[in-house]
Each structure stands twice: as C-alpha cells, then as structure tokens.
Short mmCIF file of C-alpha atoms in Angstrom, two decimals:
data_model
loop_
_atom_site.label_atom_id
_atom_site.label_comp_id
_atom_site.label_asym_id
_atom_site.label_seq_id
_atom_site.Cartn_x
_atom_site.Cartn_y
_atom_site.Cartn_z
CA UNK R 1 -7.90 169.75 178.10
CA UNK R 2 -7.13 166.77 180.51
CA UNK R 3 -9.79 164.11 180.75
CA UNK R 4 -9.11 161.54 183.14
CA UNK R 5 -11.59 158.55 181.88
CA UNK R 6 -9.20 155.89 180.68
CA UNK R 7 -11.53 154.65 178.23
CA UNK R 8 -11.24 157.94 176.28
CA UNK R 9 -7.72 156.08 175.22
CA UNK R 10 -9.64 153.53 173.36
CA UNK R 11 -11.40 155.73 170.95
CA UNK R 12 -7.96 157.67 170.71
CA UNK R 13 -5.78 155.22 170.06
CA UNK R 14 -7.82 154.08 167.19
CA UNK R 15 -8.34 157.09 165.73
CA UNK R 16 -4.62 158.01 165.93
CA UNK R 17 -3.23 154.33 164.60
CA UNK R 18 -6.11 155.34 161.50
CA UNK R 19 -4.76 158.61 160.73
CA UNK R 20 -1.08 158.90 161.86
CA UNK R 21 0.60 156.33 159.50
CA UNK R 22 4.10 156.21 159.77
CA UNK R 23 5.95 159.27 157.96
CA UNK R 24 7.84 158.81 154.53
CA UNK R 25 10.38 160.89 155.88
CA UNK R 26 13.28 162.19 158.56
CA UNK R 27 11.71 165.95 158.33
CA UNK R 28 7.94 164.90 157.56
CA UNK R 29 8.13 162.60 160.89
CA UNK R 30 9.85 165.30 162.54
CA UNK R 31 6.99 168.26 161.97
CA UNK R 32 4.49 165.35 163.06
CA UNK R 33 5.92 165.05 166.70
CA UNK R 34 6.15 169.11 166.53
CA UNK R 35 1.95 169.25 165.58
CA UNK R 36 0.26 165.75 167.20
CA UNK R 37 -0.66 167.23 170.51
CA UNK R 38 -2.39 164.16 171.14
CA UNK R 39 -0.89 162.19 174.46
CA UNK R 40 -1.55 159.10 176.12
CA UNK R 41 -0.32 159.51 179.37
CA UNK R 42 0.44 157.32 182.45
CA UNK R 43 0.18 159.50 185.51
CA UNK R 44 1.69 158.50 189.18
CA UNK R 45 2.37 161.06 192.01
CA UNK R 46 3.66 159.28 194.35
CA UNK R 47 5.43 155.72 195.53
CA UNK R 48 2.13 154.65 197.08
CA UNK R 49 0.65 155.29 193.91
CA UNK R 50 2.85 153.52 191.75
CA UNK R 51 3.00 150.75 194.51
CA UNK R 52 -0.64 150.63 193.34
CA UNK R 53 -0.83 150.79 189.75
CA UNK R 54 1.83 147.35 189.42
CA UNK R 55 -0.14 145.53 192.01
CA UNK R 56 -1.93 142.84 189.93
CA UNK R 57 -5.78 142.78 190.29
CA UNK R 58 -8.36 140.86 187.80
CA UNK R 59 -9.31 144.54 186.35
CA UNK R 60 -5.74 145.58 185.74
CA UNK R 61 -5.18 147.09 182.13
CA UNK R 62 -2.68 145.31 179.76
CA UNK R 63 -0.09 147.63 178.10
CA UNK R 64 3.27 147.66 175.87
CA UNK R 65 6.55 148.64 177.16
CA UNK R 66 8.28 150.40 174.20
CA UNK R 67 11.93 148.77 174.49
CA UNK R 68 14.44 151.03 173.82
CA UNK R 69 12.17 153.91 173.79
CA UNK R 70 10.19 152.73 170.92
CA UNK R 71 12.43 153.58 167.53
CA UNK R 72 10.39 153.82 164.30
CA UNK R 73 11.65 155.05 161.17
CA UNK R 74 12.59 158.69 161.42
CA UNK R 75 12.73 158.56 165.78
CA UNK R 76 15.97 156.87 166.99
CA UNK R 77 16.41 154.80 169.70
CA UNK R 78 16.68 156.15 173.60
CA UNK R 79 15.99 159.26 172.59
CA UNK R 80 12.95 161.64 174.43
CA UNK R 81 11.29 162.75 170.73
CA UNK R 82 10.98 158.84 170.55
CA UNK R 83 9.14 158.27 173.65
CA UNK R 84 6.80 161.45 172.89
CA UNK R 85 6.08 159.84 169.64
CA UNK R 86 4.86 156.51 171.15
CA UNK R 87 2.63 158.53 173.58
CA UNK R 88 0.84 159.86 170.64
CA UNK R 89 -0.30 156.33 169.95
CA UNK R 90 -0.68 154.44 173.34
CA UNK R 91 0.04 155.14 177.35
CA UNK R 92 3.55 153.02 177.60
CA UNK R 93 6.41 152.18 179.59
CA UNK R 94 9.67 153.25 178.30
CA UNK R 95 12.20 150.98 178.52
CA UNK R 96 15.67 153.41 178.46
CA UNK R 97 19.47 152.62 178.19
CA UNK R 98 21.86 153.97 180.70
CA UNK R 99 25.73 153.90 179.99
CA UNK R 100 28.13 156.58 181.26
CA UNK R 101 30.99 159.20 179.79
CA UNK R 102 34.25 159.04 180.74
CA UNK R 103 33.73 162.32 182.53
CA UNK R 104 31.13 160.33 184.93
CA UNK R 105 27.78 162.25 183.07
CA UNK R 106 25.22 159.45 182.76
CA UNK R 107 23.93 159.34 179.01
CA UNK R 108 21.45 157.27 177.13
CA UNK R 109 22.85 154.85 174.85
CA UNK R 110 22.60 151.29 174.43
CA UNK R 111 25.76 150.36 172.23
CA UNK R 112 29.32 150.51 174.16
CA UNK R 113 30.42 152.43 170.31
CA UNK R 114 28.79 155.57 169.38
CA UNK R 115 28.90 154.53 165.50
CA UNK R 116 25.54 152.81 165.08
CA UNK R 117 23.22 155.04 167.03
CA UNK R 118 25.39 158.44 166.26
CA UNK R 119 27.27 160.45 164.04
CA UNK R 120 29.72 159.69 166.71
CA UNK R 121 32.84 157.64 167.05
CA UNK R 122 34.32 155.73 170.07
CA UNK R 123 33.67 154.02 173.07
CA UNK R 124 30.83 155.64 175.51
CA UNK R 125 33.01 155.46 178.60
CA UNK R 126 36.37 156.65 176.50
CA UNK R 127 34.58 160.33 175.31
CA UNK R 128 33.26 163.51 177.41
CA UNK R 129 30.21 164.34 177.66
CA UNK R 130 31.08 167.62 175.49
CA UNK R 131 31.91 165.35 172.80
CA UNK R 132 28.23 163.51 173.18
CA UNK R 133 26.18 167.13 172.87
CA UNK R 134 28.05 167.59 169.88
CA UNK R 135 26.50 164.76 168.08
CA UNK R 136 22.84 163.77 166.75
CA UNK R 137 20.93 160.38 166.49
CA UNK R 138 20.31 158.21 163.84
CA UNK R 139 16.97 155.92 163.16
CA UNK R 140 17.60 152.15 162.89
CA UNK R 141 17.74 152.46 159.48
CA UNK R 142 20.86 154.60 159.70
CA UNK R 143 19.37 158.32 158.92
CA UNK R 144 20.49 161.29 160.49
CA UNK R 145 17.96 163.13 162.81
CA UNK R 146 17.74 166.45 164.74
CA UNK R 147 17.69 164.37 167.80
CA UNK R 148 20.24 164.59 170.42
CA UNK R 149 21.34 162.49 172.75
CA UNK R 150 19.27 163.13 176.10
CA UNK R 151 21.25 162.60 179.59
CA UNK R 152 19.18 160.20 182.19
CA UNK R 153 18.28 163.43 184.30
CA UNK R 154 16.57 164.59 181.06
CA UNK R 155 15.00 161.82 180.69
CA UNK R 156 13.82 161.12 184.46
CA UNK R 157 12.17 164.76 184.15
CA UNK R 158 10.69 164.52 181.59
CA UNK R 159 8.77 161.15 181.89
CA UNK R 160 7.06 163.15 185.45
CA UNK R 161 3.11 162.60 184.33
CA UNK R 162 3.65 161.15 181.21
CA UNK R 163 5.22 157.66 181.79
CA UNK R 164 6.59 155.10 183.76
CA UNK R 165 10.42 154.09 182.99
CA UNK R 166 12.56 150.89 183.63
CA UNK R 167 15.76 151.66 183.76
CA UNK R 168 18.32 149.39 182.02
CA UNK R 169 21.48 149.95 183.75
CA UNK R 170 24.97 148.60 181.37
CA UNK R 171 27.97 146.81 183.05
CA UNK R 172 29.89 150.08 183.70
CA UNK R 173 27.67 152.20 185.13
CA UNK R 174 27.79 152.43 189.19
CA UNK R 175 24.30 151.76 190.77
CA UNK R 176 24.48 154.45 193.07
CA UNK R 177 25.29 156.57 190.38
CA UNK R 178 22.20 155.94 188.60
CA UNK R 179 20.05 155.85 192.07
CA UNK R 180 21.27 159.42 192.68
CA UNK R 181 19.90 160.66 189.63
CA UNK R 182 16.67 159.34 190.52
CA UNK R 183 16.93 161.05 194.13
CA UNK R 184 18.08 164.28 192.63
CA UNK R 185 15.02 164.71 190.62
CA UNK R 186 12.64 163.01 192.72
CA UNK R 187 11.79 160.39 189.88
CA UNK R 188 11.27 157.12 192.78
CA UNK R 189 7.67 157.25 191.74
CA UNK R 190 8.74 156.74 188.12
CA UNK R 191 11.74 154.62 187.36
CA UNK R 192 11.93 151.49 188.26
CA UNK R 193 15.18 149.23 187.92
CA UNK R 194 16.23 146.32 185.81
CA UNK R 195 18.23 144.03 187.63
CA UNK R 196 19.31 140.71 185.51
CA UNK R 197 20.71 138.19 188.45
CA UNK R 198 19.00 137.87 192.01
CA UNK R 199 21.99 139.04 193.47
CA UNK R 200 22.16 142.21 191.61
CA UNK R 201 18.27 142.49 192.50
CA UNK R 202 18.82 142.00 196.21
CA UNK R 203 21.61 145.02 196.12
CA UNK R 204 19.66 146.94 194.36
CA UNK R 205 16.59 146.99 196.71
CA UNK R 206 19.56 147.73 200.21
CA UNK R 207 20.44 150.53 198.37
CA UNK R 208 17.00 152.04 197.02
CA UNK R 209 14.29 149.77 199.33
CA UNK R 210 11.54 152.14 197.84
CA UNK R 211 12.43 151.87 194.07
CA UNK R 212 10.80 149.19 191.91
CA UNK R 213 12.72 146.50 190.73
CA UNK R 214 11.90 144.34 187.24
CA UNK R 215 13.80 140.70 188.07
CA UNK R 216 13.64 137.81 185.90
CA UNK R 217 11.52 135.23 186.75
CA UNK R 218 11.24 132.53 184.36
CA UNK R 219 10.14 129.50 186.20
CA UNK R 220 8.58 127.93 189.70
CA UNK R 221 12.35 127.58 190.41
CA UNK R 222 13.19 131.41 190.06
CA UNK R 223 10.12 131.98 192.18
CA UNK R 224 11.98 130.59 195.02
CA UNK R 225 15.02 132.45 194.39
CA UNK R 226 13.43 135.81 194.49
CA UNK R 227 11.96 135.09 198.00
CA UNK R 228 14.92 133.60 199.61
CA UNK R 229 16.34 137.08 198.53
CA UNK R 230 14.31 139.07 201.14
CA UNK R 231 12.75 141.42 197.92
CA UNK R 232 9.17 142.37 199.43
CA UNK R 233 6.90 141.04 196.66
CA UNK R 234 5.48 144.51 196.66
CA UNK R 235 8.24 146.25 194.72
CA UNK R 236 8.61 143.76 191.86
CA UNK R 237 7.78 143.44 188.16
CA UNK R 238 8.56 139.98 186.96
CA UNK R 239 10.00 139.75 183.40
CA UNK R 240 9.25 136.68 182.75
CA UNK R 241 11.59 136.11 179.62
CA UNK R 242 11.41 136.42 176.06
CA UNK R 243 9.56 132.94 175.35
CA UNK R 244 5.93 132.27 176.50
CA UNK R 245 4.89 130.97 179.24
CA UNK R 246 2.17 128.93 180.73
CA UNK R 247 -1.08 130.28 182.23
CA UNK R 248 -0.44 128.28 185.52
CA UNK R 249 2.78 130.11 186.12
CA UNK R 250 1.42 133.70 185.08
CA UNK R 251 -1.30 132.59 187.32
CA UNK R 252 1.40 131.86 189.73
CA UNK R 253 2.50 135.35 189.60
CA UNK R 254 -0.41 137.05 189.76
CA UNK R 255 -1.02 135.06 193.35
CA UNK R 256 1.69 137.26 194.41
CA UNK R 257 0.13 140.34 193.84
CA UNK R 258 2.76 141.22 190.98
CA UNK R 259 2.59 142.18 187.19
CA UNK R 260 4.34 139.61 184.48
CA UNK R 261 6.39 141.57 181.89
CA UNK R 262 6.79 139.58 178.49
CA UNK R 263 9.47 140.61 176.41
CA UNK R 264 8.42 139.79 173.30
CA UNK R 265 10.87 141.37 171.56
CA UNK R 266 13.09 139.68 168.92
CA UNK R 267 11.73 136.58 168.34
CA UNK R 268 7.72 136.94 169.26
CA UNK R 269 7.77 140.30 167.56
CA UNK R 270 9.21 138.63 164.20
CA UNK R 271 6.48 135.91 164.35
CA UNK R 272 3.75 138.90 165.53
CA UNK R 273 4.55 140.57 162.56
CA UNK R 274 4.63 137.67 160.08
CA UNK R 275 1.87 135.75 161.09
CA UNK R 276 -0.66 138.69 162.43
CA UNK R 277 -0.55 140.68 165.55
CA UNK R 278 -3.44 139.27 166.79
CA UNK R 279 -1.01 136.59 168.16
CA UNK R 280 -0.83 139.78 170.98
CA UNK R 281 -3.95 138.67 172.13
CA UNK R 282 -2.93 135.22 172.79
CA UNK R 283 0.07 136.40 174.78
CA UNK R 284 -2.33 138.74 176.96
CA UNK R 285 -4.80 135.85 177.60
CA UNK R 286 -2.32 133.86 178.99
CA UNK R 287 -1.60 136.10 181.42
CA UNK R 288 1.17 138.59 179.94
CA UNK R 289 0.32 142.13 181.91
CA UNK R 290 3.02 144.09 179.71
CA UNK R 291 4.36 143.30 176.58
CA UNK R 292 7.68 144.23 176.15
CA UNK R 293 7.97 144.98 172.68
CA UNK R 294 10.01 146.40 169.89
CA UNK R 295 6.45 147.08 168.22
CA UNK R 296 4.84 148.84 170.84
CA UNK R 297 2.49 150.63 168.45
CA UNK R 298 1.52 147.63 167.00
CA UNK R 299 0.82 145.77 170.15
CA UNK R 300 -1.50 148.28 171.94
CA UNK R 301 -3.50 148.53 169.06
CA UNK R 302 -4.27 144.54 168.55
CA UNK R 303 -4.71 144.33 172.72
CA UNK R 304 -6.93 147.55 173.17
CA UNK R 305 -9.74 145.68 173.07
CA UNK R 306 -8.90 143.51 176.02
CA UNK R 307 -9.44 146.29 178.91
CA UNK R 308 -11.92 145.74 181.11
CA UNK R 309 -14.77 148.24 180.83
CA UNK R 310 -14.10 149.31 184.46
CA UNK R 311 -10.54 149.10 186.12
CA UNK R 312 -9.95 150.56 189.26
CA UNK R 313 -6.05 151.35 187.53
CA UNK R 314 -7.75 153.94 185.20
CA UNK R 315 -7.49 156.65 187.66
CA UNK R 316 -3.72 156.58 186.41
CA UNK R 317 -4.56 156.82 182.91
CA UNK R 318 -4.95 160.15 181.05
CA UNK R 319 -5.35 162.22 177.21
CA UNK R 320 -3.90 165.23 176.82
CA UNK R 321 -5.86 166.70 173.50
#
C-alpha cells in the first residue's frame, strides 16, 4: 500500500531505526534487504516537479544525502542493494560515483583501482566491462558480498520513484557521455550533476540546460561567481563545503530560492559521532537543507524531528509498506 502523507515517515523511521539494528553479518544483512519491504521514498515525475521540490521555502523538509550510496557494514559502497537499504530507514539522496571501462561502458566506482571496493584488480579505465560483471563488492570493512557492480543506466532506472541522485562524475569520464545516459532513460527529473569549478558548472548547464546542477558555493565571493556564470538560480543546489557555515550566508542562499547542501562528511561526521548526533540539529538550524553525510541513517534520525508539521514538499514524499 502507498500512502502519500509525509508525516507517515516520522513514525516509520522511528520504528525502523528501533527495530532494524545493524546486522552481525554479510548473509544476515543480506536476507534483511531481501524481507524489509519497508521504503521511504522520494517521488518526482517530472522536471517541473523536481524544479519544485529544491526550490527553498520556510516549510521545506531537511534530509541526508547518503554519500557514496550510503555503505554500512555488510552493503558496499555505490552499489543499488546499498541505496535500497538506506530507503528502509529514511527518504535520501544518493550521492553515486561514475568512472568508465576501457570499453567506454559507464560503471559505478569511486576508486581509479578495483582492489579496495572489489575482488577486482586494475585500473577502471584499463579493464572491459566483461571483466567488471565478473566481479562482486566488498563492504568498507573489506568483506565479500553478493553485490555486483551496477552500471549508471542501472542505477538511473532504478532510482525512478524512489530517489533523487547527484551524480559525481571522475576526471575521465566524458560529460556527454554521462548526459546521454540520463537522456536514454529519461532520468532529467532525477539526476542532478556535480560540477566542482564554475567553469565546469557553466558547461555543464550548455550542454544539459534542464538538468540540475550541485556547484560549490562556499562564500559571498562564490555567490558572485555563480551569477556571472549565466547558471539560472533555478537549477542549482549549493554545496556549501564540508565546514559550517554561518546563518547569514545560508540565509543568503535561501534568498535565492536555492537549497544549501552540507557535506558533513569526514570531519563533522567524526565529531557527530563522538560527541552526539544531536550536533545534526545544530547544523539544520543554521540553515543546512541536506546533510551530506557518510551517516545518513544516523542523521535523519537525530533531524526527524525538525519537519514542519505541514510542508507543501510532502506531496513528494512517500512509504511503501
């Protein structure tokens, strides 16, 4: 059954953090994925629609972006059983990897080498993609899984009315190459595009004007930079770094209509996780939208209770029992 009031995720997401603790192991964690049939769910249908959902308003609903997919022990990262597993526990963005074979097939895969992330060996760009479906995915902590490694089509399918992506493209890998992927499977309304430099930002919205586009903007400085580029306000995320910043620029940001992405992993996570993760709170009420995390599960559990009771973005929201 589909219910379509948001606030349904609340009482889920509690209940599921409460009774879904993490797995002791590779083959318990995998029959979990196989039975939870529980899924938080992030639902656009079109480019006017996602248009919508990242245009900042006072009611808009603060959420995690599960970097790299989201690894946990037992769920590897960039891999599609990963990303199902962190909709069991919150509505997310996925953050994904995008490198490329030496027979042009665009893969997911952070690394350049295929040894920490695969029972692989090699560069990426130096192997088929034969050679990738022949291998399977480790965890973080270096233990084998079932997992395989997923191509970006795969991935751009499957995340149709279940998540948002951003799209992390590495040095090697041709834009267009990546743009036609989204095309081909009619993904606009989904992925939206990391860019790191203002130049790659401003090529990246001639070639795809209607795609997203997440460009770092760290400063009052940066905010210049972006609109001397031409980049319609309208089809940017700002990622506003990995340190925190003030509530006069978020507030800056906001004034543009646009959602602030805070990457909090690495450093913020460490200290989150030391100190208490109510310190996701604090990053939220200074005007962090998304929270970029390494800890998504974490993170949407210590900021749940900072949705509004009404938000006109819940219409986007959905759990799938």
């Amino acid at each position: 059954m589909k219910m379509s009031n948001y606030y349904l995720w609340i009482t889920g997401l509690f209940i599921g953090l409460i009774s879904c603790s993490s797995p002791k192991s590779k083959q318990h964690e995998v029959e979990l994925d196989q039975s939870e049939q529980n899924s938080h769910q992030i639902q656009v249908n079109s480019l006017s629609d996602t248009e919508d959902f990242y245009t900042w308003t006072n009611d808009r609903i603060p959420m995690v972006s599960a970097h790299r997919g989201g690894p946990y022990p037992g769920y590897p990262e960039n891999a599609i059983e990963t990303f199902s597993n962190v909709l069991k526990f919150t509505p997310a963005i996925i953050e994904l990897d995008v490198a490329m074979t030496k027979d042009s097939v665009l893969v997911l895969m952070h690394d350049d080498d295929l040894s920490r992330t695969t029972t692989g060996t090699g560069k990426v760009n130096e192997v088929t993609y034969e050679y990738i479906q022949s291998l399977f995915l480790e965890d973080n902590d270096g233990n084998l899984t079932d997992f395989k490694v997923p191509t970006l089509e795969e991935a751009l399918i499957w995340s149709k009315g279940k998540a948002l992506l951003t799209v992390d493209i590495k040095r090697s890998v041709p834009y267009e190459k990546v743009i036609e992927a989204v095309r081909k499977t009619k993904s606009e309304a989904q992925a939206a595009l990391i860019s790191y430099s203002f130049e790659a930002a401003k090529k990246l919205n001639r070639m795809a004007p209607e795609l997203m586009l997440s460009v770092t903007i760290r400063n009052e400085e940066e905010i210049g930079r972006l609109e001397e580029t031409g980049i319609p306000w309208n089809r940017v995320i700002a990622f506003t770094g990995v340190a925190e910043r003030s509530v006069e620029f978020n507030r800056a940001i906001h004034d543009k209509g646009v959602f602030t992405i805070l990457g909090t992993l690495g450093n913020l996570d460490k200290s989150a996780e030391a100190r208490g993760d109510e310190m996701y709170i604090s990053f939220v009420q200074k005007g962090a939208d998304i929270l970029a995390t390494d800890r998504p599960i974490e993170a949407a559990k210590a900021i749940q209770t900072l949705a509004p009771k009404t938000s006109s973005k819940s219409k986007y929201f959905t759990h799938v029992d």
